[in-house]
CSV table of C-alpha atoms and ligand atoms in Angstrom, one decimal:
chain,number,residue,atom,x,y,z
A,76,MET,CA,95.6,88.8,123.3
A,77,ASN,CA,97.2,91.2,120.6
A,78,LYS,CA,97.1,94.8,121.3
A,79,LEU,CA,97.2,97.4,118.7
A,80,ILE,CA,97.5,101.2,119.0
A,81,ILE,CA,96.6,103.3,116.1
A,82,LEU,CA,98.0,106.8,115.1
A,83,ALA,CA,95.8,108.9,112.9
A,84,SER,CA,95.7,112.6,112.2
A,85,GLY,CA,92.5,113.2,110.2
A,86,SER,CA,89.2,111.6,109.3
A,87,GLY,CA,90.2,108.1,110.5
A,88,SER,CA,88.2,106.0,108.1
A,89,ASN,CA,91.0,103.3,108.1
A,90,ALA,CA,91.2,103.4,111.8
A,91,ILE,CA,87.6,102.7,112.2
A,92,LYS,CA,87.6,99.9,109.6
A,93,ILE,CA,90.5,98.3,111.8
A,94,ILE,CA,88.7,98.9,115.0
A,95,GLU,CA,85.5,97.3,113.5
A,96,TYR,CA,87.3,94.3,111.9
A,97,PHE,CA,89.1,93.3,115.1
A,98,GLU,CA,85.9,93.8,117.2
A,99,ASN,CA,84.7,90.7,115.4
A,100,LEU,CA,87.7,88.5,116.3
A,101,ASN,CA,88.6,87.4,119.8
A,102,ASP,CA,92.4,87.6,119.9
A,103,THR,CA,93.3,91.3,119.1
A,104,ILE,CA,92.0,94.6,120.5
A,105,VAL,CA,92.7,98.2,119.5
A,106,SER,CA,93.8,99.6,122.7
A,107,ALA,CA,93.8,103.3,122.0
A,108,VAL,CA,93.9,105.8,119.0
A,109,LEU,CA,96.5,108.4,119.4
A,110,THR,CA,96.3,111.6,117.4
A,111,ASP,CA,98.5,114.8,117.0
A,112,ASN,CA,95.3,116.7,115.8
A,113,ARG,CA,92.9,117.9,118.5
A,114,HIS,CA,90.2,118.4,116.0
A,115,ALA,CA,90.6,115.1,114.1
A,116,SER,CA,87.2,113.6,113.4
A,117,VAL,CA,88.6,110.1,114.3
A,118,LEU,CA,88.2,111.4,117.8
A,119,ASP,CA,84.4,111.5,117.8
A,120,LYS,CA,84.2,108.1,115.8
A,121,CYS,CA,86.3,106.6,118.6
A,122,LYS,CA,84.2,107.9,121.2
A,123,ALA,CA,81.1,106.4,119.6
A,124,LEU,CA,82.8,103.1,119.6
A,125,ASP,CA,84.2,103.3,123.1
A,126,ILE,CA,87.7,103.3,121.9
A,127,PRO,CA,90.1,105.3,124.2
A,128,THR,CA,91.9,108.3,122.4
A,129,VAL,CA,94.9,110.2,123.3
A,130,TYR,CA,95.8,113.6,121.9
A,131,PHE,CA,99.7,114.4,122.0
A,132,SER,CA,101.3,117.7,121.3
A,133,ALA,CA,104.0,118.4,118.8
A,134,ALA,CA,106.3,119.2,121.8
A,135,LEU,CA,105.5,115.6,123.3
A,136,PHE,CA,106.0,113.8,120.0
A,137,GLY,CA,109.1,111.6,119.9
A,138,SER,CA,110.2,112.5,123.4
A,139,SER,CA,110.8,109.9,126.2
A,140,ALA,CA,107.3,110.9,127.6
A,141,PHE,CA,105.8,110.0,124.2
A,142,ILE,CA,107.7,106.6,124.2
A,143,ASP,CA,106.4,106.0,127.7
A,144,LEU,CA,102.9,106.8,126.4
A,145,LEU,CA,103.3,104.2,123.7
A,146,ASN,CA,104.9,101.6,126.1
A,147,SER,CA,102.0,102.0,128.5
A,148,PHE,CA,99.6,100.2,126.0
A,149,TYR,CA,102.2,97.3,125.4
A,150,PRO,CA,101.5,97.3,121.8
A,151,ASP,CA,102.3,94.4,119.6
A,152,LEU,CA,102.1,96.7,116.6
A,153,ILE,CA,101.7,100.5,116.0
A,154,ILE,CA,99.6,101.2,113.2
A,155,LEU,CA,99.8,104.5,111.2
A,156,ALA,CA,96.4,105.1,109.7
A,157,GLY,CA,96.7,108.6,108.0
A,158,PHE,CA,99.2,109.8,110.4
A,159,LEU,CA,101.3,112.4,108.6
A,160,LYS,CA,104.2,113.3,110.7
A,161,LYS,CA,107.6,111.4,110.2
A,162,ILE,CA,108.2,109.1,113.1
A,163,PRO,CA,111.5,110.0,114.8
A,164,SER,CA,114.3,107.5,114.9
A,165,GLU,CA,114.1,107.4,118.8
A,166,VAL,CA,110.7,105.7,118.4
A,167,ILE,CA,111.7,103.3,115.6
A,168,VAL,CA,114.5,102.0,117.5
A,169,LYS,CA,112.2,101.1,120.3
A,170,TYR,CA,109.8,99.3,118.1
A,171,PRO,CA,111.7,97.6,115.2
A,172,ASP,CA,109.5,96.1,112.6
A,173,LYS,CA,106.5,96.9,114.8
A,174,ILE,CA,105.3,100.2,113.3
A,175,ILE,CA,103.2,99.7,110.1
A,176,ASN,CA,102.0,102.3,107.6
A,177,ILE,CA,99.5,102.5,104.8
A,178,HIS,CA,100.3,104.7,101.8
A,179,PRO,CA,97.9,105.5,99.0
A,180,SER,CA,100.2,104.6,96.0
A,181,LEU,CA,102.2,101.9,94.7
A,182,LEU,CA,105.5,102.7,96.5
A,183,PRO,CA,108.2,103.5,95.7
A,184,LYS,CA,106.2,105.7,93.3
A,185,TYR,CA,104.6,108.7,94.7
A,186,GLY,CA,106.1,108.5,98.3
A,187,GLY,CA,108.2,110.9,100.3
A,188,LYS,CA,107.4,114.2,102.2
A,189,GLY,CA,104.4,116.1,101.1
A,190,MET,CA,103.0,112.9,99.4
A,191,TYR,CA,99.8,112.3,101.0
A,192,GLY,CA,96.1,112.2,100.3
A,193,ALA,CA,95.0,114.2,97.1
A,194,ASN,CA,98.6,115.2,96.4
A,195,VAL,CA,99.3,111.5,95.8
A,196,HIS,CA,96.3,111.0,93.4
A,197,LYS,CA,96.9,114.3,91.6
A,198,ALA,CA,100.4,113.2,90.7
A,199,VAL,CA,99.2,109.8,89.6
A,200,LYS,CA,96.6,111.5,87.3
A,201,GLU,CA,99.2,114.0,86.0
A,202,ASN,CA,101.5,111.3,85.1
A,203,LYS,CA,98.8,109.4,83.2
A,204,GLU,CA,99.2,106.2,85.3
A,205,LEU,CA,97.0,103.2,84.3
A,206,GLU,CA,97.3,101.7,87.6
A,207,SER,CA,97.6,102.9,91.2
A,208,GLY,CA,97.0,101.2,94.6
A,209,VAL,CA,97.9,100.9,98.2
A,210,SER,CA,101.3,99.9,100.0
A,211,ILE,CA,101.5,98.5,103.5
A,212,HIS,CA,104.9,98.8,104.8
A,213,TYR,CA,107.2,98.8,107.8
A,214,VAL,CA,108.2,102.2,108.9
A,215,ASN,CA,112.0,103.3,109.0
A,216,GLU,CA,113.7,106.5,109.4
A,217,ASN,CA,112.7,107.8,105.7
A,218,TYR,CA,109.3,108.7,104.6
A,219,ASP,CA,107.6,105.7,102.8
A,220,GLU,CA,110.9,103.8,102.3
A,221,GLY,CA,110.5,100.9,104.8
A,222,GLN,CA,110.2,97.3,103.6
A,223,ILE,CA,107.0,96.7,101.8
A,224,ILE,CA,104.7,94.1,103.3
A,225,ALA,CA,102.0,94.1,100.8
A,226,GLN,CA,100.6,96.0,97.9
A,227,TYR,CA,97.2,96.0,96.1
A,228,LYS,CA,96.5,97.4,92.7
A,229,VAL,CA,93.6,99.1,90.9
A,230,ASP,CA,93.2,100.1,87.3
A,231,ILE,CA,93.0,103.7,86.6
A,232,ASP,CA,91.0,105.0,83.5
A,233,ILE,CA,92.6,108.0,81.6
A,234,ASP,CA,89.3,109.9,82.4
A,235,ASP,CA,89.2,109.2,86.1
A,236,SER,CA,89.1,112.4,88.3
A,237,ILE,CA,91.5,112.7,91.1
A,238,GLU,CA,88.4,112.1,93.5
A,239,GLN,CA,87.6,108.8,91.5
A,240,ILE,CA,91.3,107.7,91.8
A,241,ALA,CA,91.0,108.5,95.6
A,242,LYS,CA,87.7,106.5,95.9
A,243,LYS,CA,89.2,103.5,94.2
A,244,VAL,CA,92.4,103.6,96.4
A,245,GLN,CA,90.4,104.2,99.4
A,246,ARG,CA,88.3,101.1,98.7
A,247,LEU,CA,91.4,98.9,98.4
A,248,GLU,CA,92.6,100.4,101.7
A,249,HIS,CA,89.5,99.5,103.6
A,250,LEU,CA,89.4,96.1,102.2
A,251,HIS,CA,93.0,95.0,102.7
A,252,PHE,CA,94.5,96.9,105.7
A,253,ALA,CA,93.0,95.1,108.6
A,254,PRO,CA,93.5,91.5,107.1
A,255,THR,CA,97.2,92.3,106.5
A,256,ILE,CA,97.5,93.5,110.0
A,257,GLU,CA,96.0,90.2,111.1
A,258,THR,CA,98.4,88.4,108.9
A,259,ILE,CA,101.4,90.1,110.3
A,260,LEU,CA,100.3,89.3,113.8
A,261,LYS,CA,99.9,85.7,113.0
A,262,LYS,CA,103.4,85.7,111.6
A,263,ASN,CA,104.8,87.3,114.5
A,264,GLY,CA,103.0,84.7,116.7
B,321,LIG,C1,94.8,107.3,103.6
B,321,LIG,O1,94.5,107.3,102.4
B,321,LIG,C2,96.2,106.8,103.9
B,321,LIG,O2,96.7,106.0,102.9
B,321,LIG,C3,97.0,108.2,103.7
B,321,LIG,O3,96.1,109.1,104.4
B,321,LIG,C4,94.7,108.6,104.2
B,321,LIG,C5,94.1,108.7,105.7
B,321,LIG,O4,92.7,108.4,105.5
B,321,LIG,N1,98.3,108.2,104.2
B,321,LIG,C6,99.2,108.8,103.7
B,321,LIG,O5,99.1,109.4,102.6
B,321,LIG,C7,100.6,108.6,104.4
B,321,LIG,N2,101.6,109.2,103.6
B,321,LIG,P1,91.8,108.2,106.7
B,321,LIG,O6,92.1,109.2,107.7
B,321,LIG,O7,90.4,108.2,106.2
B,321,LIG,O8,92.1,106.7,107.2
């Protein structure tokens, strides 16, 4: 049985899609959703789906107790689904090629510190990009710079609002994140 843990900071729509996707398969479970935001709405959504959740404080994040917490779930992969803090190198060295992030742009464009959510789509619009998309990548010590696993593109119309771009990109995220995770798990054996 493959075990996933998901780190999420906000609404958790991707986390929920992943949970629902693997609920329909027999070989993978989402063991828990971990959050650094006590008020994240993903917490209520997980409760409704009977998925264990854990809140961790900023003080715990990256500490040996935090690594113990991750280890306690024996995760095959750690999934960042809208988790906005940088993962400390202490954690990365314990889980090489096991931490996966989704980013709402075609990296290396529009990545880096402060580039999340609407900030990304605003920059895409301001630069009059004709396409945007989603990048799924391994996490390394630098924001959004780990090896890219998969990218999915969508056309952007010049008249699209930031909200419309966000919607198009989110649609791609919901469609592709879970199947891409499944592919990685299969590849890892
Ligand atoms: C997603 O669009 C994800 O790509 C983005 O946060 C959103 C979370 O949405 N992540 C980043 O920008 C990371 N740099 P969700 O909480 O509804 O899944």
